[in-house]
Coordinates of C-alpha atoms and ligand atoms in Angstrom, one line a residue:
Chain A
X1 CA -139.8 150.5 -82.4
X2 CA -135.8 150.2 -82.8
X3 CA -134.9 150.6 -86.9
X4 CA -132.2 148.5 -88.5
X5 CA -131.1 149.1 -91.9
X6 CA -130.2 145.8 -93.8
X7 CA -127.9 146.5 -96.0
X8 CA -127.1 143.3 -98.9
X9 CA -126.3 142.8 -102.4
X10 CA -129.0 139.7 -102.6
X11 CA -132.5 140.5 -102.7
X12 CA -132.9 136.9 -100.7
X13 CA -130.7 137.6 -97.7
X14 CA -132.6 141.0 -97.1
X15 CA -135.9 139.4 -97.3
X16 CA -134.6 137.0 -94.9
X17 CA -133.2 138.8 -92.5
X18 CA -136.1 141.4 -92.8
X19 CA -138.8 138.4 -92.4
X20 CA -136.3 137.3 -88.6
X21 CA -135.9 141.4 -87.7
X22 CA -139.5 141.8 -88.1
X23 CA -140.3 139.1 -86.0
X24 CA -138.1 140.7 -83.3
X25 CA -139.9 143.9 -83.6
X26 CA -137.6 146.1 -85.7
X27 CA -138.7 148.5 -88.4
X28 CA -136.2 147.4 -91.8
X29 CA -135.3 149.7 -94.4
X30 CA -132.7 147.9 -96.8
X31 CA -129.9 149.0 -99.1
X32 CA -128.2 147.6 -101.9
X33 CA -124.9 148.3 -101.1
X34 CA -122.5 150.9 -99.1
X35 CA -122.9 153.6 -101.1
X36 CA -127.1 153.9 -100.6
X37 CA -126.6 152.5 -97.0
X38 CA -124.7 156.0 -96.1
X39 CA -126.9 158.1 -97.8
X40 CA -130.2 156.6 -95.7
X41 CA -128.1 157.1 -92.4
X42 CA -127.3 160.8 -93.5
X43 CA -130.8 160.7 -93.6
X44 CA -131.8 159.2 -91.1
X45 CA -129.5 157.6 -88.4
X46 CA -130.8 153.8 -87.6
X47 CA -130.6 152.1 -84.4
X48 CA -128.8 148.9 -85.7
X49 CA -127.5 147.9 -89.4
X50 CA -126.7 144.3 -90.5
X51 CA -124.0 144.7 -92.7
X52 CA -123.1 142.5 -96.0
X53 CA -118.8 142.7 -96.6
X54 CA -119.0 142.1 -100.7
X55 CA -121.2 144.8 -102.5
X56 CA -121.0 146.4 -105.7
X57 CA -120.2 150.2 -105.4
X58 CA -119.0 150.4 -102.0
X59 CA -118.1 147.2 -99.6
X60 CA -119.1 147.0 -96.4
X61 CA -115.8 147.6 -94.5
X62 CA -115.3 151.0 -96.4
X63 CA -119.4 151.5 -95.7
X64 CA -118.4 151.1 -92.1
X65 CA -115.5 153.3 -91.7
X66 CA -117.8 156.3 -93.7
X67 CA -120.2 155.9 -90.9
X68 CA -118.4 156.1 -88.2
X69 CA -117.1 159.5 -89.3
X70 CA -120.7 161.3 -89.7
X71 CA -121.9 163.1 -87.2
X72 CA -124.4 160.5 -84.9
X73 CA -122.2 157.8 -86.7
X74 CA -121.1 156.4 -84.0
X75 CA -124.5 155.3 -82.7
X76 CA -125.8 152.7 -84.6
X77 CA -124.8 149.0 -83.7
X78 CA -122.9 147.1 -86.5
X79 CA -123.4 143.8 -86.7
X80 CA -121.4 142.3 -89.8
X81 CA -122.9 139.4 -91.6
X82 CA -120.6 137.8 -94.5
X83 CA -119.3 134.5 -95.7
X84 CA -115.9 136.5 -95.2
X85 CA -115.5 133.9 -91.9
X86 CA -112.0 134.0 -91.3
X87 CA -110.4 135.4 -88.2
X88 CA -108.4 138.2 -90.3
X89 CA -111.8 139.7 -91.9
X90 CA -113.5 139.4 -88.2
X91 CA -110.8 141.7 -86.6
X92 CA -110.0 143.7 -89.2
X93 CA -114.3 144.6 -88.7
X94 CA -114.1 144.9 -85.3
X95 CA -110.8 147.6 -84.8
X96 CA -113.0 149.3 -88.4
X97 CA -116.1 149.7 -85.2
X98 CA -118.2 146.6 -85.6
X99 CA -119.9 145.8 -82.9
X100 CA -120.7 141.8 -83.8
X101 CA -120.0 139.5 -86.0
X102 CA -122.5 136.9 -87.8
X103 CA -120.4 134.7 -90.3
X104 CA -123.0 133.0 -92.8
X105 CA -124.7 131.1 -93.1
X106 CA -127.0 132.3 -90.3
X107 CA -130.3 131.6 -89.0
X108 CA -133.1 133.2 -86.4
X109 CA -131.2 132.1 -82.9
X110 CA -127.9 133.6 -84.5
X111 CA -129.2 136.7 -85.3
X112 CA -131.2 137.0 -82.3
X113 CA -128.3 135.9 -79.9
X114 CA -125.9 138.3 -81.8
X115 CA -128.7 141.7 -81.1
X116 CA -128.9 140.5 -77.9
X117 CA -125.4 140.4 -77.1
X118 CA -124.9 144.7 -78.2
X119 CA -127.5 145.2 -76.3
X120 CA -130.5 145.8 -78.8
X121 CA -132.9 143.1 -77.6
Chain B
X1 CA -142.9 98.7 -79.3
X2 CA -145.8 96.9 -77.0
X3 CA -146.8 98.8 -73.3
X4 CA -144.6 96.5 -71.9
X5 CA -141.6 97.2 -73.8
X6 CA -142.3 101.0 -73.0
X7 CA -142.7 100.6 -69.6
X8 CA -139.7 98.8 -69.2
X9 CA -137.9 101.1 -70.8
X10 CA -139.3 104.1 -69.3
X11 CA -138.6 102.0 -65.4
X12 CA -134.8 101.6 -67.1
X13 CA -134.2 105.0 -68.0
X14 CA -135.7 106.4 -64.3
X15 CA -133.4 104.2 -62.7
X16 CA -130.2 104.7 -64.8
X17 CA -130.1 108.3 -65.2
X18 CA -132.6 109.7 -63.7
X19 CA -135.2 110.5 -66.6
X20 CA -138.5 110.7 -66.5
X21 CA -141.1 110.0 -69.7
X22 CA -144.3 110.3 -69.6
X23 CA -146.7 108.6 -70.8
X24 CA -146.5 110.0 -74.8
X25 CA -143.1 109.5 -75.4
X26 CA -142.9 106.6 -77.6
X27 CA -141.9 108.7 -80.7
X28 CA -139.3 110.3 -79.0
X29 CA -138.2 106.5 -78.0
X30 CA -137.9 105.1 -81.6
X31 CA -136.3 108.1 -83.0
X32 CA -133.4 107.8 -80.2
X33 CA -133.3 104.3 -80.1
X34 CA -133.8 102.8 -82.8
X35 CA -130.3 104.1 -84.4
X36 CA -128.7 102.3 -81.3
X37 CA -130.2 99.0 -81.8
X38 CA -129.2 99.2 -85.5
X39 CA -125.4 100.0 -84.6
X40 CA -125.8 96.8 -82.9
X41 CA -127.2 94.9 -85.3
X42 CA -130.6 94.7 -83.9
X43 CA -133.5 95.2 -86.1
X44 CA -136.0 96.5 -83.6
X45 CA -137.0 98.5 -80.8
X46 CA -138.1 94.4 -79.3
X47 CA -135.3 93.4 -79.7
X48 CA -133.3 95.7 -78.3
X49 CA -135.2 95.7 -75.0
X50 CA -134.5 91.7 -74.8
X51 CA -130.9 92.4 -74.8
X52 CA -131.2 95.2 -72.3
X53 CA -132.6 92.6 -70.1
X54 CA -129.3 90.5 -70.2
X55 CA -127.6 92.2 -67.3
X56 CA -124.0 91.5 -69.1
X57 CA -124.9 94.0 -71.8
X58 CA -123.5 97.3 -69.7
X59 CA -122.3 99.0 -72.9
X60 CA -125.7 98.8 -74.7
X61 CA -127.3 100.0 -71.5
X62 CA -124.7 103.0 -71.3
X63 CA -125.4 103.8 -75.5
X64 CA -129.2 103.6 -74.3
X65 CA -128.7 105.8 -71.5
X66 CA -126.7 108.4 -73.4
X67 CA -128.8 108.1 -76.6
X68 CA -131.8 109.7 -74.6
X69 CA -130.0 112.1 -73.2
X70 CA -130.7 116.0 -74.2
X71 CA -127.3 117.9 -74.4
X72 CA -128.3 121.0 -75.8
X73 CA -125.5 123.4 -74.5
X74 CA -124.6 126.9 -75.5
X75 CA -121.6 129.3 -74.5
X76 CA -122.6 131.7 -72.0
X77 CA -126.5 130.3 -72.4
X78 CA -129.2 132.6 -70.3
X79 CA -126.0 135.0 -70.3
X80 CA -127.4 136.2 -66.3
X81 CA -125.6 133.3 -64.5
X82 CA -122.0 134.8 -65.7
X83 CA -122.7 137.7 -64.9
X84 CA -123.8 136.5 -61.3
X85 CA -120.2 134.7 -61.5
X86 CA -118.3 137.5 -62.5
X87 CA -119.9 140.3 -60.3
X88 CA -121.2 138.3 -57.4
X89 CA -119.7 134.9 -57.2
X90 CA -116.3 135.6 -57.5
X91 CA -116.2 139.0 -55.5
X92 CA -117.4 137.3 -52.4
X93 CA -115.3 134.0 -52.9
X94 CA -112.0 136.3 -53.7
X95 CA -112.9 137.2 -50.3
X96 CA -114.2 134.5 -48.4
X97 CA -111.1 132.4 -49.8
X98 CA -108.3 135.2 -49.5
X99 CA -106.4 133.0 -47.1
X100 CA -106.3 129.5 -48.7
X101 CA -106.2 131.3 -52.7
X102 CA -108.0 128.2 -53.9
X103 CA -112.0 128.0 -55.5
X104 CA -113.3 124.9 -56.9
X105 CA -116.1 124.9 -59.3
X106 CA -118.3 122.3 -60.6
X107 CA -120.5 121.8 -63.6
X108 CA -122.5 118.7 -62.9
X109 CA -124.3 118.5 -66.6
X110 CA -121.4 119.6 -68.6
X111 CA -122.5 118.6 -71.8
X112 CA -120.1 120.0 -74.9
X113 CA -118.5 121.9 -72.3
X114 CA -119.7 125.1 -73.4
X115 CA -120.9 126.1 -70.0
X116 CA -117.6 125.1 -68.3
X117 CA -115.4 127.3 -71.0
X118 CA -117.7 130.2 -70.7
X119 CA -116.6 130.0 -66.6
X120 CA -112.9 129.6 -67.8
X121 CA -113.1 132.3 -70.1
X122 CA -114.9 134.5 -67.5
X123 CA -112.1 134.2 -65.3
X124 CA -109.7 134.6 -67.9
X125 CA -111.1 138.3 -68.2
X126 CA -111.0 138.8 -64.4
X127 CA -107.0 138.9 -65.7
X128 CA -104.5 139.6 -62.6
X129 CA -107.2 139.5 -60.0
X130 CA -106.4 136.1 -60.0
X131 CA -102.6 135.6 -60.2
X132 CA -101.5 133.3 -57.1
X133 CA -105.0 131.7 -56.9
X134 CA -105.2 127.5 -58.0
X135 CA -109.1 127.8 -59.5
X136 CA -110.6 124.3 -60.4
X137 CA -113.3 123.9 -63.1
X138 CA -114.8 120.3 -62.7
X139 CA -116.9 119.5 -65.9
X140 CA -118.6 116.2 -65.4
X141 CA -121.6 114.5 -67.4
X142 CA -122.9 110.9 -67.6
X143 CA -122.3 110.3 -71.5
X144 CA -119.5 109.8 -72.7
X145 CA -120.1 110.9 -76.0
X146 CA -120.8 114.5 -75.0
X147 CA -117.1 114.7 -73.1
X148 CA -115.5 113.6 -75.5
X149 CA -116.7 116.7 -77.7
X150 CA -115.9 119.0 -74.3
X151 CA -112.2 117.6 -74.0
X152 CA -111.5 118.2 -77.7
X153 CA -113.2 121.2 -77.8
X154 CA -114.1 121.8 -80.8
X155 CA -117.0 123.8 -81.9
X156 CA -118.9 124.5 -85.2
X157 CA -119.5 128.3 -86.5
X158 CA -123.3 127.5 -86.1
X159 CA -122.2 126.6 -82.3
X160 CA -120.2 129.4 -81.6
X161 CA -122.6 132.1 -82.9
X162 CA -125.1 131.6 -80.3
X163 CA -124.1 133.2 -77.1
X164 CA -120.6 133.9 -77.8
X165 CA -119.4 137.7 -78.0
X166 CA -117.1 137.8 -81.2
X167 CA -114.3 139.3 -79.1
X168 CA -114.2 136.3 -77.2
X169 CA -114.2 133.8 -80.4
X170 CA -110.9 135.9 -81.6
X171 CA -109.6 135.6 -78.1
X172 CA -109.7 132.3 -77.1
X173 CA -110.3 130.5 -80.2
X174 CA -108.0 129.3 -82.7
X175 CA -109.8 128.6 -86.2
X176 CA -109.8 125.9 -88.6
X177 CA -111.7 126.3 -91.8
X178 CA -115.8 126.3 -90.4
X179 CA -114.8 124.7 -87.1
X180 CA -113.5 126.4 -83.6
X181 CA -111.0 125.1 -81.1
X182 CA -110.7 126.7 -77.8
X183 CA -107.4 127.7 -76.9
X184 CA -105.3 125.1 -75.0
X185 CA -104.9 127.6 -72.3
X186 CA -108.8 127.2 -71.8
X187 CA -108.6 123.7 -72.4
X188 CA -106.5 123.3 -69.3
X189 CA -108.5 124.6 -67.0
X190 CA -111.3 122.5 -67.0
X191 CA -111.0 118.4 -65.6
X192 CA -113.6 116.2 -67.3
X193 CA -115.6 112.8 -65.6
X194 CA -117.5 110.8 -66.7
X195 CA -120.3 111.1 -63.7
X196 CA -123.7 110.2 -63.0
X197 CA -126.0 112.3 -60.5
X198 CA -127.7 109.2 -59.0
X199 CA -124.8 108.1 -57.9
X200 CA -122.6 109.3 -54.4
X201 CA -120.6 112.6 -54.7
X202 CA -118.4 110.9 -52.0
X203 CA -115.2 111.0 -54.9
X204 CA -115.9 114.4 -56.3
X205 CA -114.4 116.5 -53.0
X206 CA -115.4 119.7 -51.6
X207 CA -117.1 122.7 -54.1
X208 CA -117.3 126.8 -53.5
X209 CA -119.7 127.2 -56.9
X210 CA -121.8 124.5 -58.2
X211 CA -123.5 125.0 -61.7
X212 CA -126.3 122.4 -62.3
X213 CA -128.0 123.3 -65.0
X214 CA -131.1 122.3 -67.4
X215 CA -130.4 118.7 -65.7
X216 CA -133.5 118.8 -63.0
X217 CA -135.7 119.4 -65.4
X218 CA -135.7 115.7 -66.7
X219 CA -136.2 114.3 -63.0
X220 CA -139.3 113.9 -60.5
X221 CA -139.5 115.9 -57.9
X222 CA -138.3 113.3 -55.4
X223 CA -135.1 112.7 -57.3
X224 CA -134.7 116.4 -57.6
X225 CA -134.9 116.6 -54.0
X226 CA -132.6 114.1 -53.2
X227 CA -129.6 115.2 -55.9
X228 CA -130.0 119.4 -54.8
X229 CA -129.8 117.9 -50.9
X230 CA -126.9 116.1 -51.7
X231 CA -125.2 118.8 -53.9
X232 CA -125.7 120.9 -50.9
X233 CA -123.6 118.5 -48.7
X234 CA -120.8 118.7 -51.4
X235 CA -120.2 122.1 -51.0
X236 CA -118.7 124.8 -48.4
X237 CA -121.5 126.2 -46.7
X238 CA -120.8 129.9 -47.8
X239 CA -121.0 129.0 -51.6
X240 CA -123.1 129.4 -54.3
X241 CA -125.6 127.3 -56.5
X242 CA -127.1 128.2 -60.1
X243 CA -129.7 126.5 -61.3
X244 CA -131.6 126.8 -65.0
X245 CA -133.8 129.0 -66.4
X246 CA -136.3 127.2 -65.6
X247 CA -135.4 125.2 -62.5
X248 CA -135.6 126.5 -59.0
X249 CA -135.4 124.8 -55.4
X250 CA -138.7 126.0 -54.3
X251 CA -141.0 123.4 -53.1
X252 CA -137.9 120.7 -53.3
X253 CA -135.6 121.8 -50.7
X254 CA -134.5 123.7 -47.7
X255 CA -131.0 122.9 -48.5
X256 CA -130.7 125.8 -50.1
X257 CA -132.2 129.1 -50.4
X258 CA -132.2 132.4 -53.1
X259 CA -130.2 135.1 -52.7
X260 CA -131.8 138.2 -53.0
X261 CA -132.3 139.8 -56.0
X262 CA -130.2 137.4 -58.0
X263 CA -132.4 134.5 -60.1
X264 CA -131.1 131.4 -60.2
X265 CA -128.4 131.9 -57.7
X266 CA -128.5 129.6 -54.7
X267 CA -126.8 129.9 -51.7
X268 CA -126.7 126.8 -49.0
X269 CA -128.9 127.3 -46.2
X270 CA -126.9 127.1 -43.3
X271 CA -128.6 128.2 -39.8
X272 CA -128.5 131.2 -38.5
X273 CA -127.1 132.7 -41.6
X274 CA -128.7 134.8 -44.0
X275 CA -128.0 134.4 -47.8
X276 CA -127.2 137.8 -49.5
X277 CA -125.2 139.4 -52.5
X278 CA -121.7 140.6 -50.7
X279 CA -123.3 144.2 -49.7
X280 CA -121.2 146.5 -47.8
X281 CA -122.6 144.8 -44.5
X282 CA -122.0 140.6 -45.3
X283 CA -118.6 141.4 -47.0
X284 CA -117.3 142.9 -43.1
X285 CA -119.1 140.2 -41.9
X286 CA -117.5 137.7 -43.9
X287 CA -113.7 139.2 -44.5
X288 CA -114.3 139.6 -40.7
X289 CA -114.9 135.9 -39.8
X290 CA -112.2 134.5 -42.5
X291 CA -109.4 136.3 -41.6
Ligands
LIG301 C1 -129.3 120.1 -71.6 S1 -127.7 119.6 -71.0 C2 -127.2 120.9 -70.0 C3 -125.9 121.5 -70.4 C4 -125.5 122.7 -69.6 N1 -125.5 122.5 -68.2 C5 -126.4 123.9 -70.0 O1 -127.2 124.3 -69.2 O2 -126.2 124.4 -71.1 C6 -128.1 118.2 -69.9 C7 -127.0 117.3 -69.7 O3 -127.3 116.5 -68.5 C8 -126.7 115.2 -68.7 N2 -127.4 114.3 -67.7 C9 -128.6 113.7 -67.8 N3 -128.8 112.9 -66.8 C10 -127.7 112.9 -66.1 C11 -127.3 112.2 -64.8 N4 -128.1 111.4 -64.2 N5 -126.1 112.5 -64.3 C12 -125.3 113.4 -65.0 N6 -125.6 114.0 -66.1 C13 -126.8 113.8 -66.6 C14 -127.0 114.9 -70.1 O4 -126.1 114.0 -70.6 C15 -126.8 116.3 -70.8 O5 -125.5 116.4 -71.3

């Protein structure tokens, strides 16, 4: 079973996207922001992470380039997902080492068509 | 709606485009009809089939037509039939056509155009492979309503989230607020018609690649036949064919027949020849007899 970390501010966009990973036959773990998100992967590397931009502590973009410099960083697929929807924040995401993009608000077929597309389904 | 009023409509739709309901389908009826008889200020399914009886009433029967169509449409939908075009299509018709440096392609069931903007973009990333060649992209559909939406374009986020790799969206799209416009450069590489299957290809021309997609699947079999024989006679007898997901030529055809190890690619059967991905072997064969 793949593993992707969910990492979101709002208690309601994790459970959502945990209820559509599920479904899709991922293990979740979540985090609350950046900060907790880098500390799981030091622990334990995931396969894929659906990434929030706005969090308290540490933002997603900063989360990103963090993991990218630990050691089996460069593994997991990042797949952003953030009202940030304009063409700057995607491609400032994607030279940081996203993988995809998911601009909310999303549903099941996005998410599904976006793991699909790096590869993880 | 009375059985007769269903049946005629059901006879109407068969012979107008094609589409086959069975015997369930009232729901689905009502729900697409009954918004077209209230734009005309027609108060019920009833009346509504009255007026289609008036042959004079061509633009109702066209709103009819359209109304039931199905245009569901993604970018790069089923993802495998671009990857047949980019690795197997165009390799053998870059060969095949080295002399004359022209391919024409057609979508028969264009829809929002997503399907013929995938192919543009795919070729956009074959990049200077290309340079010299006059490539054609023909997207053609029998409702209006749906080219209009191809020609301009534009595309919601919830639309271009399914299917389209983000890279893509920054590279051929230009934003505008929640909406997405493909690039003009895309745009002009695609000719839209209004077209309808049951009618004769005669004015369409010759085609190397034909994409006739999650159209079939509305049709009986015998009007399935007929349309894949007659695609096949549109096209040069050393192109390619992809079907749906879920459509195949099996049991309807020997117009055409599968190339190996390739689902839902089509190649048409001409005698004596045998239908294969360009291996080492077909591509001598081919660059062999075309030059
Ligand atoms: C589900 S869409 C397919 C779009 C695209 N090929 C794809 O696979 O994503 C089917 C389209 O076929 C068109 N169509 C239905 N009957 C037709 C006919 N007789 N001639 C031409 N187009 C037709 C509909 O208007 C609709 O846009």
């Amino acid at each position: 079973m793949k593993h992707c970390l969910v990492v979101d501010d709002s208690s309601v966009i994790r459970k959502v996207a945990r209820r559509i990973l599920e479904d899709l036959s991922f293990s979740i773990t979540e985090a609350e922001d950046g900060q907790q998100a880098l500390e799981q992967c030091q622990q334990h590397m995931p396969d894929a992470i659906l990434l929030d931009w706005n969090m308290p502590v540490m933002d997603g973009l900063e989360f990103l380039g963090q993991l990218r410099k630990l050691d089996g960083g460069q593994g997991p697929k990042v797949v952003f997902c953030t009202t940030e929807n304009d063409v700057g924040h995607i491609a400032r995401a994607i030279r940081a080492g996203a993988n995809e993009y998911i601009m909310k608000p999303f549903d099941r077929e996005i998410v599904e068509a976006k793991f699909q597309e790096v590869g993880l389904i | 709606m009375t059985p007769a009023e269903y049946d005629y409509l059901r006879q109407f739709l068969k012979q107008r485009s094609g589409l086959v309901l069975s015997n369930e389908k009232q729901y689905l009826i009502e729900s697409r009809l009954l918004p077209v008889a209230r734009k005309s200020g027609l108060a019920s399914i009833t009346a509504l089939v009255a007026k289609l009886r008036d042959p004079r009433e061509s633009m109702l029967a066209d709103a009819v037509v359209e109304a039931m169509t199905t245009n569901e449409s993604f970018f790069f939908r089923d993802k495998v039939p671009f990857d047949h075009f980019t690795q197997v299509m165009m390799p053998a018709m870059l060969e095949r056509r080295a002399m004359k440096r022209q391919i024409r392609i057609w979508c028969a069931a264009a829809s929002t155009g997503q399907e013929s903007y995938s192919l543009a973009m795919c070729l956009k990333e074959m990049g200077s492979k290309l340079a010299g060649w006059r490539i054609e992209i023909v997207g053609t559909d029998i409702s209006n309503e749906v080219l209009d939406r191809a020609k301009a374009g534009v595309y919601s986020q919830f639309e271009v989230q399914r299917g389209l790799p983000i890279q893509m969206l920054l590279k051929y799209f230009v934003q505008n607020g929640d909406q997405w416009t493909i690039s003009n450069e895309l745009r002009s590489m695609v000719q839209w018609k209004k077209f309808n299957l049951l009618e004769s290809f005669a004015g369409l021309g010759q085609f190397d690649i034909v994409f006739c997609r999650n159209v079939l699947i509305y049709f009986d079999q015998p009007t399935k036949a007929d349309i894949l024989s007659r695609v096949s006679k549109t096209m040069t007898p050393d192109g390619f064919l992809v079907l749906g997901a879920a459509e195949t030529v099996v049991g309807l055809t020997d117009a055409f027949k599968p190339v190996q190890d390739r689902r839902g690619l089509y190649a048409p059967n001409v005698p004596g020849q045998t239908a294969a991905a360009p291996t080492p072997a077909t591509r001598f064969a081919f660059g062999s007899g075309a030059a």
